Amino acid sequence: MSVTLKLKQLSYDYPNGTGLANINLEITAGEFVCFMGPNGSGKSTLFNILSGLKVATSGAYYFQQTQIDASYLKKPQQRQRFHQQIGFVFQNSDVQLFNLTVADEVAFGLRQLPLSPAEITQRVNDCLELTGCSQLRDRVPYHLSGGEKKRVALASVLALNPSVLILDEPLNGLTPAAQQEIRHLLTQLQQAGKTILIASHDYVQIKATAQRFIVFNEAHQIAYDVDQATLAAKPELEAELALL
Amino acid sequence: MSTKLPSWLTTNTPLPTASSRHHFLEQNSHRLEGLLARFSQAAEQAQPALKHYLPPQIKLLTTFGSVLLLSLNQNLLLLWLILLVDLGLLLTLPQFYLRRVLRQTLTTAAMALLLILPSLLLNANVWLFASKTALILLNLNYYRTTTTFSQVIQALQQLHCPNGLIFVVDITLTYLKMLGEFLLGFLQAVTLRTVGQTKHPYRTIGLLFGTLYLKTRDYALALYAAMEARGFIGEYPRVPRTRKPWRDNLYIILDLAIFGLLFLFGR
Ligand SMILES: Nc1ncnc2c1ncn2[C@@H]1O[C@H](COP(=O)(O)OP(=O)(O)OP(=O)(O)O)[C@@H](O)[C@H]1O
Ligand SMILES: [Mg+2]
């Protein structure tokens, strides 16, 4: 399998402190990776960089062998192609929804692609059904509940068929049944060849689904990078992760 | 919930992106993003602290006073005096602030100079006007750089402004920050899902601002409820005055002296 995402000595500084410190990381196409760590350890910052919203202060980020930096993202066509391939569901789905109906929300990106109206309707319906939002179709996203917003945000990102799906705490605020459904959907997507990166604070909930765990420490560095099998053999490490 | 993925979702090749004519929203969103990012950061933590300094209310008054003097007066001596006082103030600034004030004054003054360039070439008298403008900019930049939002509020309290006014300023500042952060989030969300040509870029802007309006309304209500829940009854407690009155008084005397000189020579 080919390496999809690669970070080399990557750091990111906010004006008032460190966001990420010296991250080295390789992620292969088709992996299901879970990022964990204390509050403020840099998970969301990393996702912002991977999705092209922020550019690293130092170090390099490669997506499919292409370096993603400010000059790459400046060219509209390159940037649009990049955004189509990397989908990102925000930690705060409140700011991700801005259309008048849920169906419009999901169709927003699709309307910019060379697709026929019938294909767009088809994709919208499929995504709403996959995320369990079919009955919300004509509702105003602004007035949805927190959990409903999370699912609509996922549907609108999924519609663009990204090959890498980044989800910042997607299961927060969902009922256990809804969490189960989303985890099942993510597993299916992985089996279809998508790369899935998620941030989570709930190890127990995600341990059977994700196959690799990358854990940040308070110094904004990677403390552990272990796979599911290794973890299962180390109960003391599992106990530590359960507290994050 | 269906158990099978639709076939379009199982391919991994991206669709061709049409070359778009309207980069308007994206370009501006990038610019606005930079601006908002600068504004919405907690600027108060980002800088070395300015301790043992002029109390905010005196700084507010003197800045206001010198700007007023500068704009109403034609006396060259007065300009020199104000410049002298300003330079004295600048000397006591830590390097970080000094650099900032100077950089901002230079850039804004250069802009202003560009605007009045034609009249400069025609009329030598404009030099006085130009130097006055530069001095005003220096004063304003000094104030802006060395004062945080909470100090502005503090100054208003010390000057015995009515609580209503302080409340309005306070809420406005909180709001601006909050609005900036929301707008930034929205713009990022739009950027992420801009994968081709937007047919109605202006419609998207309308949607953004509509949502933003709803947000602010809800936020205002929630904010007031939260303040009430914590016992806010519409009064701001006054911060105790500084413990070094001699320095404040010296500064006030200096200011009064300049005002006096204005009346002696300014006629
Ligand atoms: N916009 C910002 N401006 C300044 N500092 C920020 C900003 N966003 C995050 N930070 C800081 O960067 C660090 C990393 O934050 P980040 O949001 O990436 O953490 P996180 O791992 O996602 O935390 P959480 O689990 O709470 O979501 C924190 O110290 C945080 O305070
Ligand atoms: Mg986070």
PDB file of N, CA, C and O in Angstrom, chain A residues 91-144:
ATOM      1  N   GLN A  91     -14.552  19.691  14.834  1.00  0.00           N
ATOM      2  CA  GLN A  91     -14.937  19.371  16.211  1.00  0.00           C
ATOM      3  C   GLN A  91     -16.232  20.112  16.565  1.00  0.00           C
ATOM      4  O   GLN A  91     -17.115  19.585  17.207  1.00  0.00           O
ATOM      5  N   ASN A  92     -16.329  21.356  16.083  1.00  0.00           N
ATOM      6  CA  ASN A  92     -17.516  22.170  16.328  1.00  0.00           C
ATOM      7  C   ASN A  92     -18.326  22.236  15.038  1.00  0.00           C
ATOM      8  O   ASN A  92     -18.048  23.050  14.172  1.00  0.00           O
ATOM      9  N   SER A  93     -19.346  21.358  14.913  1.00  0.00           N
ATOM     10  CA  SER A  93     -20.061  21.304  13.633  1.00  0.00           C
ATOM     11  C   SER A  93     -20.985  22.504  13.449  1.00  0.00           C
ATOM     12  O   SER A  93     -21.552  22.684  12.383  1.00  0.00           O
ATOM     13  N   ASP A  94     -21.110  23.330  14.503  1.00  0.00           N
ATOM     14  CA  ASP A  94     -21.927  24.534  14.412  1.00  0.00           C
ATOM     15  C   ASP A  94     -21.530  25.433  13.248  1.00  0.00           C
ATOM     16  O   ASP A  94     -22.379  25.956  12.537  1.00  0.00           O
ATOM     17  N   VAL A  95     -20.221  25.638  13.068  1.00  0.00           N
ATOM     18  CA  VAL A  95     -19.772  26.559  12.029  1.00  0.00           C
ATOM     19  C   VAL A  95     -19.658  25.882  10.671  1.00  0.00           C
ATOM     20  O   VAL A  95     -19.298  26.517   9.693  1.00  0.00           O
ATOM     21  N   GLN A  96     -19.940  24.575  10.636  1.00  0.00           N
ATOM     22  CA  GLN A  96     -19.762  23.887   9.361  1.00  0.00           C
ATOM     23  C   GLN A  96     -21.032  23.919   8.516  1.00  0.00           C
ATOM     24  O   GLN A  96     -21.004  23.618   7.331  1.00  0.00           O
ATOM     25  N   LEU A  97     -22.146  24.293   9.128  1.00  0.00           N
ATOM     26  CA  LEU A  97     -23.424  24.251   8.423  1.00  0.00           C
ATOM     27  C   LEU A  97     -23.936  25.666   8.198  1.00  0.00           C
ATOM     28  O   LEU A  97     -24.112  26.418   9.142  1.00  0.00           O
ATOM     29  N   PHE A  98     -24.182  26.038   6.948  1.00  0.00           N
ATOM     30  CA  PHE A  98     -24.577  27.414   6.673  1.00  0.00           C
ATOM     31  C   PHE A  98     -25.657  27.516   5.600  1.00  0.00           C
ATOM     32  O   PHE A  98     -26.005  28.611   5.176  1.00  0.00           O
ATOM     33  N   ASN A  99     -26.183  26.376   5.142  1.00  0.00           N
ATOM     34  CA  ASN A  99     -27.223  26.436   4.115  1.00  0.00           C
ATOM     35  C   ASN A  99     -28.620  26.463   4.731  1.00  0.00           C
ATOM     36  O   ASN A  99     -28.777  26.343   5.946  1.00  0.00           O
ATOM     37  N   LEU A 100     -29.625  26.623   3.852  1.00  0.00           N
ATOM     38  CA  LEU A 100     -30.987  26.810   4.378  1.00  0.00           C
ATOM     39  C   LEU A 100     -31.710  25.508   4.676  1.00  0.00           C
ATOM     40  O   LEU A 100     -32.596  25.463   5.505  1.00  0.00           O
ATOM     41  N   THR A 101     -31.360  24.443   3.953  1.00  0.00           N
ATOM     42  CA  THR A 101     -31.939  23.144   4.290  1.00  0.00           C
ATOM     43  C   THR A 101     -30.823  22.101   4.344  1.00  0.00           C
ATOM     44  O   THR A 101     -29.742  22.310   3.792  1.00  0.00           O
ATOM     45  N   VAL A 102     -31.126  21.002   5.004  1.00  0.00           N
ATOM     46  CA  VAL A 102     -30.142  19.933   5.120  1.00  0.00           C
ATOM     47  C   VAL A 102     -29.763  19.398   3.736  1.00  0.00           C
ATOM     48  O   VAL A 102     -28.590  19.162   3.441  1.00  0.00           O
ATOM     49  N   ALA A 103     -30.768  19.258   2.857  1.00  0.00           N
ATOM     50  CA  ALA A 103     -30.483  18.739   1.513  1.00  0.00           C
ATOM     51  C   ALA A 103     -29.539  19.690   0.759  1.00  0.00           C
ATOM     52  O   ALA A 103     -28.593  19.248   0.100  1.00  0.00           O
ATOM     53  N   ASP A 104     -29.768  21.014   0.877  1.00  0.00           N
ATOM     54  CA  ASP A 104     -28.881  21.995   0.250  1.00  0.00           C
ATOM     55  C   ASP A 104     -27.473  21.899   0.807  1.00  0.00           C
ATOM     56  O   ASP A 104     -26.481  22.039   0.096  1.00  0.00           O
ATOM     57  N   GLU A 105     -27.412  21.677   2.114  1.00  0.00           N
ATOM     58  CA  GLU A 105     -26.130  21.578   2.793  1.00  0.00           C
ATOM     59  C   GLU A 105     -25.296  20.463   2.161  1.00  0.00           C
ATOM     60  O   GLU A 105     -24.121  20.641   1.847  1.00  0.00           O
ATOM     61  N   VAL A 106     -25.918  19.306   1.990  1.00  0.00           N
ATOM     62  CA  VAL A 106     -25.189  18.159   1.451  1.00  0.00           C
ATOM     63  C   VAL A 106     -24.856  18.383  -0.026  1.00  0.00           C
ATOM     64  O   VAL A 106     -23.807  17.966  -0.516  1.00  0.00           O
ATOM     65  N   ALA A 107     -25.730  19.114  -0.730  1.00  0.00           N
ATOM     66  CA  ALA A 107     -25.518  19.311  -2.168  1.00  0.00           C
ATOM     67  C   ALA A 107     -24.531  20.433  -2.469  1.00  0.00           C
ATOM     68  O   ALA A 107     -24.084  20.580  -3.608  1.00  0.00           O
ATOM     69  N   PHE A 108     -24.169  21.242  -1.453  1.00  0.00           N
ATOM     70  CA  PHE A 108     -23.359  22.450  -1.684  1.00  0.00           C
ATOM     71  C   PHE A 108     -22.099  22.179  -2.509  1.00  0.00           C
ATOM     72  O   PHE A 108     -21.860  22.825  -3.528  1.00  0.00           O
ATOM     73  N   GLY A 109     -21.296  21.213  -2.081  1.00  0.00           N
ATOM     74  CA  GLY A 109     -20.065  20.918  -2.804  1.00  0.00           C
ATOM     75  C   GLY A 109     -20.342  20.231  -4.131  1.00  0.00           C
ATOM     76  O   GLY A 109     -19.672  20.481  -5.139  1.00  0.00           O
ATOM     77  N   LEU A 110     -21.364  19.373  -4.153  1.00  0.00           N
ATOM     78  CA  LEU A 110     -21.674  18.595  -5.357  1.00  0.00           C
ATOM     79  C   LEU A 110     -22.046  19.499  -6.529  1.00  0.00           C
ATOM     80  O   LEU A 110     -21.738  19.188  -7.683  1.00  0.00           O
ATOM     81  N   ARG A 111     -22.713  20.622  -6.229  1.00  0.00           N
ATOM     82  CA  ARG A 111     -23.163  21.517  -7.297  1.00  0.00           C
ATOM     83  C   ARG A 111     -21.997  22.168  -8.018  1.00  0.00           C
ATOM     84  O   ARG A 111     -22.178  22.775  -9.069  1.00  0.00           O
ATOM     85  N   GLN A 112     -20.783  22.079  -7.450  1.00  0.00           N
ATOM     86  CA  GLN A 112     -19.623  22.673  -8.118  1.00  0.00           C
ATOM     87  C   GLN A 112     -18.889  21.659  -8.981  1.00  0.00           C
ATOM     88  O   GLN A 112     -17.914  21.987  -9.650  1.00  0.00           O
ATOM     89  N   LEU A 113     -19.342  20.410  -8.950  1.00  0.00           N
ATOM     90  CA  LEU A 113     -18.657  19.358  -9.697  1.00  0.00           C
ATOM     91  C   LEU A 113     -19.435  19.030 -10.967  1.00  0.00           C
ATOM     92  O   LEU A 113     -20.635  19.294 -11.052  1.00  0.00           O
ATOM     93  N   PRO A 114     -18.764  18.453 -11.962  1.00  0.00           N
ATOM     94  CA  PRO A 114     -19.461  18.095 -13.200  1.00  0.00           C
ATOM     95  C   PRO A 114     -20.381  16.895 -13.004  1.00  0.00           C
ATOM     96  O   PRO A 114     -20.060  15.788 -13.427  1.00  0.00           O
ATOM     97  N   LEU A 115     -21.500  17.117 -12.332  1.00  0.00           N
ATOM     98  CA  LEU A 115     -22.476  16.059 -12.087  1.00  0.00           C
ATOM     99  C   LEU A 115     -23.830  16.531 -12.583  1.00  0.00           C
ATOM    100  O   LEU A 115     -24.145  17.720 -12.504  1.00  0.00           O
ATOM    101  N   SER A 116     -24.663  15.578 -13.079  1.00  0.00           N
ATOM    102  CA  SER A 116     -26.003  15.951 -13.520  1.00  0.00           C
ATOM    103  C   SER A 116     -26.906  16.124 -12.295  1.00  0.00           C
ATOM    104  O   SER A 116     -26.611  15.575 -11.234  1.00  0.00           O
ATOM    105  N   PRO A 117     -27.996  16.901 -12.435  1.00  0.00           N
ATOM    106  CA  PRO A 117     -28.914  17.088 -11.298  1.00  0.00           C
ATOM    107  C   PRO A 117     -29.387  15.755 -10.718  1.00  0.00           C
ATOM    108  O   PRO A 117     -29.516  15.622  -9.495  1.00  0.00           O
ATOM    109  N   ALA A 118     -29.623  14.762 -11.587  1.00  0.00           N
ATOM    110  CA  ALA A 118     -30.085  13.467 -11.094  1.00  0.00           C
ATOM    111  C   ALA A 118     -29.012  12.810 -10.228  1.00  0.00           C
ATOM    112  O   ALA A 118     -29.308  12.236  -9.173  1.00  0.00           O
ATOM    113  N   GLU A 119     -27.746  12.918 -10.686  1.00  0.00           N
ATOM    114  CA  GLU A 119     -26.654  12.329  -9.907  1.00  0.00           C
ATOM    115  C   GLU A 119     -26.522  13.025  -8.552  1.00  0.00           C
ATOM    116  O   GLU A 119     -26.253  12.387  -7.536  1.00  0.00           O
ATOM    117  N   ILE A 120     -26.694  14.356  -8.564  1.00  0.00           N
ATOM    118  CA  ILE A 120     -26.594  15.107  -7.309  1.00  0.00           C
ATOM    119  C   ILE A 120     -27.669  14.634  -6.332  1.00  0.00           C
ATOM    120  O   ILE A 120     -27.375  14.321  -5.171  1.00  0.00           O
ATOM    121  N   THR A 121     -28.918  14.549  -6.826  1.00  0.00           N
ATOM    122  CA  THR A 121     -30.010  14.091  -5.958  1.00  0.00           C
ATOM    123  C   THR A 121     -29.718  12.700  -5.406  1.00  0.00           C
ATOM    124  O   THR A 121     -29.920  12.424  -4.223  1.00  0.00           O
ATOM    125  N   GLN A 122     -29.196  11.843  -6.279  1.00  0.00           N
ATOM    126  CA  GLN A 122     -28.877  10.485  -5.867  1.00  0.00           C
ATOM    127  C   GLN A 122     -27.855  10.489  -4.725  1.00  0.00           C
ATOM    128  O   GLN A 122     -28.033   9.838  -3.698  1.00  0.00           O
ATOM    129  N   ARG A 123     -26.779  11.270  -4.920  1.00  0.00           N
ATOM    130  CA  ARG A 123     -25.728  11.308  -3.904  1.00  0.00           C
ATOM    131  C   ARG A 123     -26.239  11.886  -2.592  1.00  0.00           C
ATOM    132  O   ARG A 123     -25.897  11.399  -1.512  1.00  0.00           O
ATOM    133  N   VAL A 124     -27.061  12.928  -2.697  1.00  0.00           N
ATOM    134  CA  VAL A 124     -27.610  13.543  -1.475  1.00  0.00           C
ATOM    135  C   VAL A 124     -28.432  12.508  -0.713  1.00  0.00           C
ATOM    136  O   VAL A 124     -28.269  12.315   0.493  1.00  0.00           O
ATOM    137  N   ASN A 125     -29.308  11.821  -1.441  1.00  0.00           N
ATOM    138  CA  ASN A 125     -30.141  10.808  -0.793  1.00  0.00           C
ATOM    139  C   ASN A 125     -29.293   9.723  -0.142  1.00  0.00           C
ATOM    140  O   ASN A 125     -29.542   9.326   0.995  1.00  0.00           O
ATOM    141  N   ASP A 126     -28.292   9.247  -0.881  1.00  0.00           N
ATOM    142  CA  ASP A 126     -27.425   8.184  -0.346  1.00  0.00           C
ATOM    143  C   ASP A 126     -26.765   8.634   0.953  1.00  0.00           C
ATOM    144  O   ASP A 126     -26.762   7.898   1.942  1.00  0.00           O
ATOM    145  N   CYS A 127     -26.209   9.846   0.947  1.00  0.00           N
ATOM    146  CA  CYS A 127     -25.470  10.323   2.122  1.00  0.00           C
ATOM    147  C   CYS A 127     -26.387  10.511   3.314  1.00  0.00           C
ATOM    148  O   CYS A 127     -26.029  10.180   4.442  1.00  0.00           O
ATOM    149  N   LEU A 128     -27.567  11.059   3.049  1.00  0.00           N
ATOM    150  CA  LEU A 128     -28.499  11.257   4.160  1.00  0.00           C
ATOM    151  C   LEU A 128     -28.901   9.924   4.754  1.00  0.00           C
ATOM    152  O   LEU A 128     -29.009   9.761   5.966  1.00  0.00           O
ATOM    153  N   GLU A 129     -29.078   8.933   3.887  1.00  0.00           N
ATOM    154  CA  GLU A 129     -29.477   7.632   4.381  1.00  0.00           C
ATOM    155  C   GLU A 129     -28.348   6.974   5.171  1.00  0.00           C
ATOM    156  O   GLU A 129     -28.557   6.435   6.258  1.00  0.00           O
ATOM    157  N   LEU A 130     -27.116   7.067   4.638  1.00  0.00           N
ATOM    158  CA  LEU A 130     -25.972   6.445   5.314  1.00  0.00           C
ATOM    159  C   LEU A 130     -25.753   7.006   6.705  1.00  0.00           C
ATOM    160  O   LEU A 130     -25.316   6.304   7.617  1.00  0.00           O
ATOM    161  N   THR A 131     -26.025   8.302   6.880  1.00  0.00           N
ATOM    162  CA  THR A 131     -25.773   8.917   8.188  1.00  0.00           C
ATOM    163  C   THR A 131     -27.045   8.988   9.034  1.00  0.00           C
ATOM    164  O   THR A 131     -27.029   9.578  10.111  1.00  0.00           O
ATOM    165  N   GLY A 132     -28.127   8.404   8.537  1.00  0.00           N
ATOM    166  CA  GLY A 132     -29.365   8.386   9.314  1.00  0.00           C
ATOM    167  C   GLY A 132     -30.054   9.730   9.413  1.00  0.00           C
ATOM    168  O   GLY A 132     -30.652  10.056  10.433  1.00  0.00           O
ATOM    169  N   CYS A 133     -29.931  10.550   8.350  1.00  0.00           N
ATOM    170  CA  CYS A 133     -30.503  11.895   8.392  1.00  0.00           C
ATOM    171  C   CYS A 133     -31.667  12.071   7.415  1.00  0.00           C
ATOM    172  O   CYS A 133     -32.097  13.205   7.171  1.00  0.00           O
ATOM    173  N   SER A 134     -32.150  10.980   6.830  1.00  0.00           N
ATOM    174  CA  SER A 134     -33.164  11.116   5.773  1.00  0.00           C
ATOM    175  C   SER A 134     -34.363  11.937   6.212  1.00  0.00           C
ATOM    176  O   SER A 134     -34.895  12.754   5.459  1.00  0.00           O
ATOM    177  N   GLN A 135     -34.776  11.760   7.462  1.00  0.00           N
ATOM    178  CA  GLN A 135     -35.980  12.475   7.915  1.00  0.00           C
ATOM    179  C   GLN A 135     -35.700  13.954   8.183  1.00  0.00           C
ATOM    180  O   GLN A 135     -36.623  14.733   8.409  1.00  0.00           O
ATOM    181  N   LEU A 136     -34.424  14.369   8.133  1.00  0.00           N
ATOM    182  CA  LEU A 136     -34.083  15.779   8.404  1.00  0.00           C
ATOM    183  C   LEU A 136     -34.004  16.616   7.126  1.00  0.00           C
ATOM    184  O   LEU A 136     -33.822  17.828   7.182  1.00  0.00           O
ATOM    185  N   ARG A 137     -34.087  15.952   5.981  1.00  0.00           N
ATOM    186  CA  ARG A 137     -33.941  16.543   4.645  1.00  0.00           C
ATOM    187  C   ARG A 137     -34.282  18.025   4.496  1.00  0.00           C
ATOM    188  O   ARG A 137     -33.505  18.824   3.998  1.00  0.00           O
ATOM    189  N   ASP A 138     -35.503  18.384   4.917  1.00  0.00           N
ATOM    190  CA  ASP A 138     -35.989  19.738   4.668  1.00  0.00           C
ATOM    191  C   ASP A 138     -35.896  20.644   5.888  1.00  0.00           C
ATOM    192  O   ASP A 138     -36.408  21.755   5.867  1.00  0.00           O
ATOM    193  N   ARG A 139     -35.236  20.177   6.922  1.00  0.00           N
ATOM    194  CA  ARG A 139     -35.093  21.015   8.119  1.00  0.00           C
ATOM    195  C   ARG A 139     -34.003  22.070   7.898  1.00  0.00           C
ATOM    196  O   ARG A 139     -33.169  21.947   7.004  1.00  0.00           O
ATOM    197  N   VAL A 140     -34.034  23.119   8.735  1.00  0.00           N
ATOM    198  CA  VAL A 140     -32.975  24.146   8.689  1.00  0.00           C
ATOM    199  C   VAL A 140     -31.817  23.665   9.568  1.00  0.00           C
ATOM    200  O   VAL A 140     -32.015  23.415  10.754  1.00  0.00           O
ATOM    201  N   PRO A 141     -30.598  23.518   9.008  1.00  0.00           N
ATOM    202  CA  PRO A 141     -29.493  22.978   9.809  1.00  0.00           C
ATOM    203  C   PRO A 141     -29.250  23.764  11.091  1.00  0.00           C
ATOM    204  O   PRO A 141     -28.902  23.187  12.119  1.00  0.00           O
ATOM    205  N   TYR A 142     -29.482  25.086  11.024  1.00  0.00           N
ATOM    206  CA  TYR A 142     -29.198  25.924  12.196  1.00  0.00           C
ATOM    207  C   TYR A 142     -29.976  25.481  13.424  1.00  0.00           C
ATOM    208  O   TYR A 142     -29.488  25.582  14.539  1.00  0.00           O
ATOM    209  N   HIS A 143     -31.192  24.986  13.212  1.00  0.00           N
ATOM    210  CA  HIS A 143     -32.037  24.649  14.354  1.00  0.00           C
ATOM    211  C   HIS A 143     -31.969  23.181  14.748  1.00  0.00           C
ATOM    212  O   HIS A 143     -32.778  22.727  15.554  1.00  0.00           O
ATOM    213  N   LEU A 144     -31.026  22.435  14.194  1.00  0.00           N
ATOM    214  CA  LEU A 144     -30.919  21.020  14.568  1.00  0.00           C
ATOM    215  C   LEU A 144     -30.265  20.874  15.938  1.00  0.00           C
ATOM    216  O   LEU A 144     -29.616  21.799  16.433  1.00  0.00           O
TER     217      LEU A 144
END
